[in-house]
XYZ file of C-alpha atoms in Angstrom:
72
model
C -43.259 37.974 19.290
C -44.234 34.671 20.867
C -47.462 36.151 22.295
C -48.558 37.195 18.815
C -47.670 33.703 17.566
C -49.761 32.205 20.391
C -52.783 34.322 19.355
C -52.455 33.701 15.609
C -52.359 29.911 15.940
C -54.639 29.630 18.998
C -52.000 27.845 21.102
C -53.478 26.652 24.436
C -52.418 28.411 27.631
C -50.875 25.258 29.120
C -48.560 24.821 26.098
C -45.177 26.528 25.920
C -43.361 28.207 23.048
C -39.622 27.591 23.155
C -37.343 29.731 20.989
C -35.010 27.177 19.391
C -33.104 29.196 16.807
C -32.676 32.639 15.312
C -31.148 33.578 11.995
C -30.374 36.937 10.403
C -30.336 37.087 6.598
C -29.436 40.395 4.951
C -29.619 40.262 1.144
C -30.941 42.040 -1.930
C -31.921 45.202 -0.052
C -33.917 43.240 2.543
C -32.999 42.767 6.185
C -34.714 39.601 7.472
C -34.669 37.966 10.887
C -36.066 34.465 11.384
C -37.160 33.021 14.742
C -38.008 29.335 15.122
C -40.191 28.062 17.971
C -41.220 24.630 19.238
C -44.649 24.291 20.824
C -44.599 21.828 23.725
C -47.578 20.394 25.572
C -47.845 20.207 29.365
C -45.799 16.960 29.313
C -42.954 18.535 27.351
C -43.713 16.796 24.038
C -43.144 18.849 20.873
C -46.533 19.198 19.181
C -45.783 21.956 16.655
C -43.039 24.032 15.091
C -43.321 27.626 13.925
C -41.287 30.222 12.077
C -41.595 33.993 12.356
C -39.998 36.062 9.582
C -39.570 39.763 10.304
C -38.271 41.647 7.284
C -37.789 45.226 6.197
C -36.372 47.002 3.192
C -32.975 48.412 4.085
C -33.720 51.769 2.443
C -37.433 52.080 3.251
C -38.272 51.682 6.922
C -41.993 51.832 6.099
C -41.725 48.642 4.033
C -41.565 46.304 7.047
C -43.389 42.967 7.069
C -43.879 40.169 9.607
C -44.997 36.669 8.551
C -46.055 33.764 10.776
C -45.973 30.192 9.571
C -46.632 26.786 11.126
C -43.945 24.529 9.661
C -44.878 21.232 11.269
């Protein structure tokens, strides 16, 4: 997932994406998984934060959706 995030937000090759947290949220017929990433520069400074939400309808496997969002 982090490679797709890197492409979508044009993150430079010398920056790193660090998975900082995951959360699973099943409710209202939706099964959602959230992944939170910090983008660090070559010096280790956090320069961006991102969230990936991967969700699917519990009853309809074809109703899957992935969203990418820069949150800071």
